[in-house]
Tab-separated table of C-alpha atoms and ligand atoms in Angstrom:
chain	number	residue	atom	x	y	z
A	18	MET	CA	-13.149	20.367	10.787
A	19	ALA	CA	-14.398	18.362	7.818
A	20	LYS	CA	-17.033	15.626	7.700
A	21	ILE	CA	-15.112	12.594	6.490
A	22	ALA	CA	-16.427	9.101	5.711
A	23	PHE	CA	-13.753	6.413	6.102
A	24	ILE	CA	-14.433	2.967	4.612
A	25	GLY	CA	-12.023	0.061	5.163
A	26	LEU	CA	-10.536	0.101	8.657
A	27	GLY	CA	-8.004	-2.731	8.403
A	28	ASN	CA	-4.311	-2.736	9.257
A	29	MET	CA	-3.767	0.476	7.311
A	30	GLY	CA	-7.189	2.154	7.291
A	31	GLY	CA	-7.637	1.810	11.064
A	32	PRO	CA	-4.654	3.954	12.058
A	33	MET	CA	-5.208	6.346	9.132
A	34	ALA	CA	-8.791	7.020	10.280
A	35	ALA	CA	-7.482	7.458	13.838
A	36	ASN	CA	-5.088	10.172	12.634
A	37	LEU	CA	-7.932	12.037	10.912
A	38	ALA	CA	-9.998	11.874	14.113
A	39	LYS	CA	-6.966	13.034	16.111
A	40	ALA	CA	-6.765	16.057	13.779
A	41	GLN	CA	-10.301	16.976	14.965
A	42	HIS	CA	-12.129	15.868	11.820
A	43	HIS	CA	-15.540	14.241	12.193
A	44	VAL	CA	-14.854	10.704	10.945
A	45	SER	CA	-17.795	8.460	10.130
A	46	ALA	CA	-16.271	4.968	9.964
A	47	PHE	CA	-17.427	1.750	8.305
A	48	ASP	CA	-15.913	-1.679	7.741
A	49	LEU	CA	-17.460	-5.105	7.153
A	50	SER	CA	-15.717	-6.145	10.377
A	51	ASP	CA	-17.507	-4.954	13.535
A	52	ALA	CA	-14.261	-5.314	15.478
A	53	ALA	CA	-12.503	-2.925	13.082
A	54	VAL	CA	-15.301	-0.351	13.493
A	55	ALA	CA	-15.176	-0.725	17.291
A	56	ALA	CA	-11.399	-0.155	17.260
A	57	ALA	CA	-11.861	2.997	15.152
A	58	VAL	CA	-14.554	4.294	17.520
A	59	GLU	CA	-12.140	3.832	20.406
A	60	LYS	CA	-9.727	6.108	18.540
A	61	GLY	CA	-12.287	8.881	18.125
A	62	ALA	CA	-14.270	7.930	14.991
A	63	HIS	CA	-18.065	7.631	14.834
A	64	LYS	CA	-19.694	4.309	14.008
A	65	ALA	CA	-21.647	3.941	10.763
A	66	SER	CA	-23.738	0.823	10.163
A	67	SER	CA	-23.156	0.731	6.408
A	68	ALA	CA	-20.980	2.379	3.790
A	69	ALA	CA	-24.051	4.200	2.482
A	70	GLU	CA	-24.753	5.596	5.957
A	71	ALA	CA	-21.095	6.615	6.424
A	72	VAL	CA	-21.008	8.704	3.243
A	73	LYS	CA	-24.356	10.509	3.709
A	74	GLY	CA	-23.578	14.196	4.287
A	75	ALA	CA	-19.808	13.638	4.005
A	76	GLU	CA	-17.657	16.340	2.393
A	77	ILE	CA	-14.828	13.877	1.852
A	78	VAL	CA	-14.784	10.088	1.412
A	79	VAL	CA	-11.615	8.077	2.065
A	80	THR	CA	-11.401	4.368	1.199
A	81	MET	CA	-8.686	1.849	2.118
A	82	LEU	CA	-9.813	-1.484	0.686
A	83	PRO	CA	-8.048	-4.704	-0.334
A	84	ALA	CA	-8.326	-4.742	-4.153
A	85	GLY	CA	-9.897	-3.296	-7.315
A	86	LYS	CA	-13.097	-5.342	-7.111
A	87	HIS	CA	-13.839	-4.009	-3.601
A	88	VAL	CA	-13.182	-0.439	-4.716
A	89	ARG	CA	-15.419	-0.754	-7.787
A	90	GLU	CA	-18.200	-2.302	-5.715
A	91	VAL	CA	-18.081	0.195	-2.846
A	92	TYR	CA	-17.990	3.251	-5.149
A	93	GLU	CA	-20.613	1.963	-7.594
A	94	LYS	CA	-23.084	0.647	-5.005
A	95	ASP	CA	-22.530	2.715	-1.881
A	96	VAL	CA	-20.570	5.893	-2.462
A	97	LEU	CA	-21.589	7.446	-5.777
A	98	PRO	CA	-25.364	6.993	-5.323
A	99	ASN	CA	-25.258	8.549	-1.838
A	100	VAL	CA	-22.913	11.544	-1.954
A	101	ALA	CA	-23.656	15.111	-2.980
A	102	ARG	CA	-22.101	16.619	-6.119
A	103	GLY	CA	-18.706	18.139	-5.373
A	104	THR	CA	-17.769	15.621	-2.690
A	105	LEU	CA	-14.050	14.853	-2.686
A	106	LEU	CA	-13.313	11.129	-3.112
A	107	ILE	CA	-9.903	9.728	-2.112
A	108	ASP	CA	-9.108	6.067	-2.711
A	109	CYS	CA	-5.932	5.048	-0.872
A	110	SER	CA	-6.142	1.305	-1.703
A	111	THR	CA	-3.478	-0.290	-3.906
A	112	ILE	CA	-5.421	-1.482	-6.958
A	113	ASP	CA	-5.063	-2.014	-10.702
A	114	VAL	CA	-4.709	1.115	-12.819
A	115	GLU	CA	-7.747	0.180	-14.916
A	116	SER	CA	-10.115	-0.012	-11.919
A	117	ALA	CA	-8.740	3.281	-10.580
A	118	ARG	CA	-9.423	5.007	-13.917
A	119	HIS	CA	-12.843	3.368	-14.268
A	120	VAL	CA	-14.045	4.563	-10.853
A	121	ALA	CA	-12.553	8.042	-11.348
A	122	ALA	CA	-14.397	8.357	-14.674
A	123	LEU	CA	-17.701	7.405	-13.012
A	124	ALA	CA	-16.994	9.926	-10.260
A	125	GLU	CA	-16.243	12.693	-12.736
A	126	LYS	CA	-19.449	11.938	-14.633
A	127	ALA	CA	-21.375	12.260	-11.354
A	128	GLY	CA	-19.736	15.642	-10.637
A	129	MET	CA	-17.199	14.562	-8.010
A	130	ASP	CA	-13.482	15.255	-7.603
A	131	MET	CA	-11.598	11.990	-7.242
A	132	VAL	CA	-7.966	11.024	-6.699
A	133	ASP	CA	-6.237	7.679	-6.411
A	134	ALA	CA	-3.755	8.001	-3.554
A	135	PRO	CA	-2.033	4.696	-2.751
A	136	VAL	CA	0.537	4.747	0.013
A	137	SER	CA	3.931	3.486	0.935
A	138	GLY	CA	5.186	3.240	4.509
A	139	GLY	CA	3.285	0.255	5.923
A	140	VAL	CA	1.411	-0.033	9.205
A	141	GLY	CA	4.226	1.800	11.031
A	142	GLY	CA	3.870	4.797	8.704
A	143	ALA	CA	0.069	4.682	8.916
A	144	THR	CA	0.227	4.759	12.722
A	145	ALA	CA	2.869	7.481	12.903
A	146	GLY	CA	1.154	9.584	10.212
A	147	THR	CA	4.275	9.501	8.038
A	148	LEU	CA	2.972	7.725	4.926
A	149	THR	CA	4.024	8.664	1.416
A	150	PHE	CA	1.002	9.277	-0.837
A	151	MET	CA	1.353	8.886	-4.606
A	152	VAL	CA	-1.573	10.777	-6.048
A	153	GLY	CA	-3.283	10.527	-9.424
A	154	GLY	CA	-5.822	13.157	-10.440
A	155	SER	CA	-6.248	16.759	-11.549
A	156	GLU	CA	-4.255	19.592	-9.975
A	157	THR	CA	-7.507	20.947	-8.496
A	158	SER	CA	-8.435	17.630	-6.875
A	159	PHE	CA	-4.871	17.235	-5.615
A	160	ALA	CA	-4.954	20.699	-4.014
A	161	LYS	CA	-8.193	19.765	-2.213
A	162	ALA	CA	-6.940	16.344	-1.093
A	163	LYS	CA	-3.493	17.482	0.090
A	164	PRO	CA	-4.490	19.023	3.463
A	165	ILE	CA	-6.356	15.811	4.361
A	166	LEU	CA	-3.540	13.531	3.232
A	167	GLU	CA	-1.107	15.641	5.263
A	168	LYS	CA	-2.888	14.498	8.427
A	169	MET	CA	-1.971	10.900	7.532
A	170	GLY	CA	1.346	11.285	5.763
A	171	LYS	CA	4.491	13.333	5.287
A	172	ASN	CA	5.322	13.096	1.624
A	173	ILE	CA	2.426	13.867	-0.733
A	174	VAL	CA	3.328	13.647	-4.425
A	175	LEU	CA	1.154	14.399	-7.461
A	176	ALA	CA	2.296	11.575	-9.736
A	177	GLY	CA	0.047	12.268	-12.707
A	178	THR	CA	-3.533	12.242	-13.897
A	179	SER	CA	-6.098	9.624	-12.880
A	180	GLY	CA	-4.426	6.233	-12.218
A	181	GLY	CA	-1.016	7.930	-11.957
A	182	GLY	CA	-0.756	7.204	-8.229
A	183	GLN	CA	-1.354	3.500	-8.818
A	184	ALA	CA	1.162	3.490	-11.669
A	185	ALA	CA	3.832	5.061	-9.437
A	186	LYS	CA	3.085	2.612	-6.631
A	187	ILE	CA	3.362	-0.567	-8.726
A	188	CYS	CA	6.471	0.638	-10.571
A	189	ASN	CA	8.127	1.413	-7.228
A	190	ASN	CA	7.141	-1.934	-5.747
A	191	MET	CA	8.339	-3.796	-8.835
A	192	ILE	CA	11.768	-2.236	-8.211
A	193	LEU	CA	11.511	-3.266	-4.552
A	194	GLY	CA	10.529	-6.891	-5.318
A	195	ILE	CA	13.309	-7.306	-7.878
A	196	SER	CA	15.940	-5.583	-5.718
A	197	MET	CA	15.089	-7.716	-2.678
A	198	ILE	CA	15.681	-10.858	-4.737
A	199	ALA	CA	18.944	-9.406	-6.094
A	200	VAL	CA	20.211	-8.559	-2.601
A	201	SER	CA	19.144	-11.967	-1.268
A	202	GLU	CA	20.914	-13.797	-4.086
A	203	ALA	CA	24.094	-11.817	-3.421
A	204	PHE	CA	24.077	-12.725	0.295
A	205	MET	CA	23.476	-16.384	-0.528
A	206	LEU	CA	26.325	-16.371	-3.055
A	207	ALA	CA	28.565	-14.678	-0.466
A	208	LYS	CA	27.691	-17.393	2.043
A	209	ARG	CA	28.681	-20.152	-0.409
A	210	LEU	CA	31.917	-18.276	-1.170
A	211	GLY	CA	32.761	-17.999	2.539
A	212	LEU	CA	32.336	-14.196	2.599
A	213	ASP	CA	31.004	-12.808	5.886
A	214	ALA	CA	27.537	-11.175	5.572
A	215	GLN	CA	28.614	-8.086	7.514
A	216	LYS	CA	31.627	-7.646	5.234
A	217	LEU	CA	29.426	-7.840	2.124
A	218	PHE	CA	27.077	-5.304	3.726
A	219	ASP	CA	29.935	-2.931	4.583
A	220	VAL	CA	31.191	-3.041	1.003
A	221	ALA	CA	27.910	-3.072	-0.963
A	222	SER	CA	26.154	-0.467	1.204
A	223	THR	CA	28.825	2.073	0.270
A	224	ALA	CA	29.437	0.827	-3.279
A	225	SER	CA	27.435	0.498	-6.464
A	226	GLY	CA	25.279	-2.343	-5.079
A	227	GLN	CA	23.689	0.094	-2.613
A	228	CYS	CA	19.880	0.103	-2.574
A	229	TRP	CA	16.987	0.376	-0.081
A	230	SER	CA	16.509	-3.416	0.144
A	231	LEU	CA	20.109	-3.642	1.338
A	232	THR	CA	20.593	-0.596	3.543
A	233	ASN	CA	17.129	-0.285	5.150
A	234	TYR	CA	15.746	-3.786	4.956
A	235	CYS	CA	18.722	-6.141	4.807
A	236	PRO	CA	17.379	-9.724	4.433
A	237	VAL	CA	20.070	-11.312	6.628
A	238	PRO	CA	20.094	-10.803	10.418
A	239	GLY	CA	22.724	-8.455	11.836
A	240	PRO	CA	23.716	-5.560	9.581
A	241	VAL	CA	20.416	-3.610	9.891
A	242	PRO	CA	19.039	-4.281	13.407
A	243	ALA	CA	15.496	-3.023	12.603
A	244	SER	CA	15.019	-5.268	9.543
A	245	PRO	CA	12.520	-8.195	9.758
A	246	ALA	CA	15.404	-10.679	9.304
A	247	ASN	CA	16.199	-10.033	12.982
A	248	ARG	CA	12.728	-11.185	14.097
A	249	ASP	CA	12.301	-14.348	12.046
A	250	TYR	CA	10.782	-12.390	9.146
A	251	GLN	CA	7.689	-11.187	10.965
A	252	PRO	CA	6.193	-8.410	8.784
A	253	GLY	CA	6.737	-5.568	7.939
A	254	PHE	CA	5.369	-5.943	4.485
A	255	THR	CA	3.994	-9.405	3.830
A	256	ALA	CA	5.056	-11.596	0.925
A	257	ALA	CA	1.354	-11.852	-0.025
A	258	MET	CA	1.178	-8.042	-0.404
A	259	MET	CA	4.368	-8.018	-2.463
A	260	LEU	CA	2.963	-10.738	-4.713
A	261	LYS	CA	-0.245	-8.734	-5.135
A	262	ASP	CA	1.720	-5.649	-6.224
A	263	LEU	CA	3.969	-7.636	-8.585
A	264	MET	CA	0.900	-9.199	-10.199
A	265	LEU	CA	-0.636	-5.723	-10.602
A	266	ALA	CA	2.610	-4.600	-12.251
A	267	GLN	CA	2.514	-7.580	-14.641
A	268	GLN	CA	-1.141	-6.955	-15.446
A	269	ALA	CA	-0.339	-3.304	-16.227
A	270	ALA	CA	2.764	-4.250	-18.244
A	271	ASN	CA	0.766	-6.699	-20.368
A	272	ALA	CA	-1.991	-4.166	-20.965
A	273	ALA	CA	0.511	-1.430	-21.884
A	274	GLY	CA	2.839	-3.658	-23.946
A	275	ALA	CA	5.829	-2.997	-21.650
A	276	SER	CA	8.644	-5.535	-21.451
A	277	THR	CA	9.363	-6.413	-17.796
A	278	PRO	CA	11.216	-9.759	-17.767
A	279	LEU	CA	12.702	-9.305	-14.282
A	280	GLY	CA	9.335	-8.145	-12.925
A	281	ALA	CA	7.796	-11.323	-14.369
A	282	GLU	CA	10.517	-13.492	-12.804
A	283	ALA	CA	10.097	-11.729	-9.435
A	284	ALA	CA	6.331	-12.377	-9.585
A	285	GLN	CA	7.026	-16.098	-10.282
A	286	LEU	CA	9.465	-16.391	-7.375
A	287	PHE	CA	7.159	-14.610	-4.914
A	288	SER	CA	4.279	-16.752	-6.119
A	289	LEU	CA	6.321	-19.874	-5.317
A	290	PHE	CA	7.254	-18.446	-1.906
A	291	VAL	CA	3.684	-17.476	-1.024
A	292	ASN	CA	2.233	-20.771	-2.268
A	293	SER	CA	4.661	-22.671	-0.035
A	294	GLY	CA	2.809	-21.248	2.977
A	295	ASN	CA	4.835	-18.056	3.461
A	296	GLY	CA	2.253	-15.419	2.516
A	297	ALA	CA	2.136	-13.983	6.033
A	298	LYS	CA	5.941	-13.759	6.355
A	299	ASP	CA	7.796	-10.580	5.548
A	300	PHE	CA	8.686	-10.418	1.844
A	301	SER	CA	12.407	-10.325	2.699
A	302	GLY	CA	11.972	-13.929	3.942
A	303	ILE	CA	12.284	-14.973	0.290
A	304	ILE	CA	15.998	-15.232	1.046
A	305	LYS	CA	15.223	-18.512	2.865
A	306	MET	CA	13.723	-19.980	-0.283
A	307	LEU	CA	16.687	-18.785	-2.349
A	308	ASP	CA	18.923	-20.477	0.216
A	309	GLY	CA	17.069	-23.713	-0.489
A	310	LYS	CA	15.226	-23.695	2.859
B	413	NAD	P1	-6.687	-5.225	5.501
B	413	NAD	O1	-7.124	-6.507	4.887
B	413	NAD	O2	-6.080	-5.220	6.841
B	413	NAD	O3	-7.911	-4.181	5.504
B	413	NAD	C1	-8.886	-4.091	4.512
B	413	NAD	C2	-10.204	-3.807	5.217
B	413	NAD	O4	-11.209	-3.560	4.229
B	413	NAD	C3	-10.691	-4.979	6.069
B	413	NAD	O5	-10.871	-4.544	7.401
B	413	NAD	C4	-11.995	-5.402	5.401
B	413	NAD	O6	-12.968	-5.858	6.314
B	413	NAD	C5	-12.409	-4.099	4.739
B	413	NAD	N1	-13.358	-4.286	3.639
B	413	NAD	C6	-13.290	-5.142	2.581
B	413	NAD	N2	-14.358	-4.989	1.782
B	413	NAD	C7	-15.125	-4.018	2.345
B	413	NAD	C8	-16.368	-3.409	1.994
B	413	NAD	N3	-17.038	-3.781	0.907
B	413	NAD	N4	-16.863	-2.454	2.805
B	413	NAD	C9	-16.186	-2.075	3.909
B	413	NAD	N5	-15.004	-2.607	4.308
B	413	NAD	C10	-14.490	-3.576	3.525
B	413	NAD	O7	-5.671	-4.587	4.430
B	413	NAD	P2	-4.603	-3.424	4.696
B	413	NAD	O8	-3.295	-4.019	5.071
B	413	NAD	O9	-5.226	-2.373	5.534
B	413	NAD	O10	-4.428	-2.887	3.195
B	413	NAD	C11	-5.392	-2.048	2.580
B	413	NAD	C12	-4.842	-1.576	1.241
B	413	NAD	O11	-3.607	-0.886	1.455
B	413	NAD	C13	-4.522	-2.712	0.255
B	413	NAD	O12	-4.892	-2.312	-1.025
B	413	NAD	C14	-3.013	-2.886	0.386
B	413	NAD	O13	-2.432	-3.404	-0.792
B	413	NAD	C15	-2.568	-1.467	0.666
B	413	NAD	N6	-1.295	-1.339	1.390
B	413	NAD	C16	-1.035	-2.090	2.491
B	413	NAD	C17	0.175	-1.947	3.164
B	413	NAD	C18	0.485	-2.783	4.391
B	413	NAD	O14	1.656	-2.784	4.807
B	413	NAD	N7	-0.473	-3.456	5.011
B	413	NAD	C19	1.112	-1.011	2.721
B	413	NAD	C20	0.802	-0.224	1.623
B	413	NAD	C21	-0.415	-0.385	0.968
């Protein structure tokens, strides 16, 4: 049993902390929201009144926060000044590569092992303990983090050195954002051409148009019964989250001098969709906008 501090108990962090508590770890939990802390306590965690209190005496710190600025602030103000040398730090938030590298460098200077370990798999995966973790850090830090991540996920991949997990995450989600638009456009073209959606699915899902956005998350109701299209685009993975990841990808592409014209176009289209009041809808709902609705 390890002493783990868990900071950020939202939609993802809540169930992830619950899985660590279920695995008999001592989880000291903090969130700015009292309700989120109370929910974690109900699932076996122990209440901490501040992030600083949560991390005192912890062997491992896990964070699951909204964005880079929260991660920088929590590590700089609360975590690094209050943990012992050698503490393992795991940030599971999806943030910009630069912030991930900045915080990891501060951690290394203070004598800590740190990995960035963003996830894929959504709230369903967080609850079921089947998340995919894309990890950035040294082989030694990865080896230490793996047994903990295995209590929250199934597929744990060392993607590269510091920031490598974030890089893998945003590259993957850029593919996802672009491919969802591509699949949506194809279904809308099929509709205008009088081609039945199920027929297009039957052909494309076994032909060269096959991709995850089509076969697992089809944006029209019918062909894939579990996809959000069958429940009026309730998430799932919100359009606001997709926009966040596409913007992170663009930020990284600009900083690295990479040419990503389709990623840029996808970010524009999701921005339009989100700014028309659809941020809380599933990202596959963008098909409605492409249909002119
Ligand atoms: P969320 O908004 O539900 O949870 C974030 C939590 O962090 C909130 O409870 C908030 O109160 C807390 N918080 C913010 N600042 C804090 C601080 N200074 N100290 C303590 N707590 C603080 O978000 P989420 O859906 O759980 O997502 C968390 C991260 O995971 C994000 O980076 C997101 O991009 C990523 N992610 C989300 C999903 C998803 O499907 N929701 C999937 C993959 C990755």
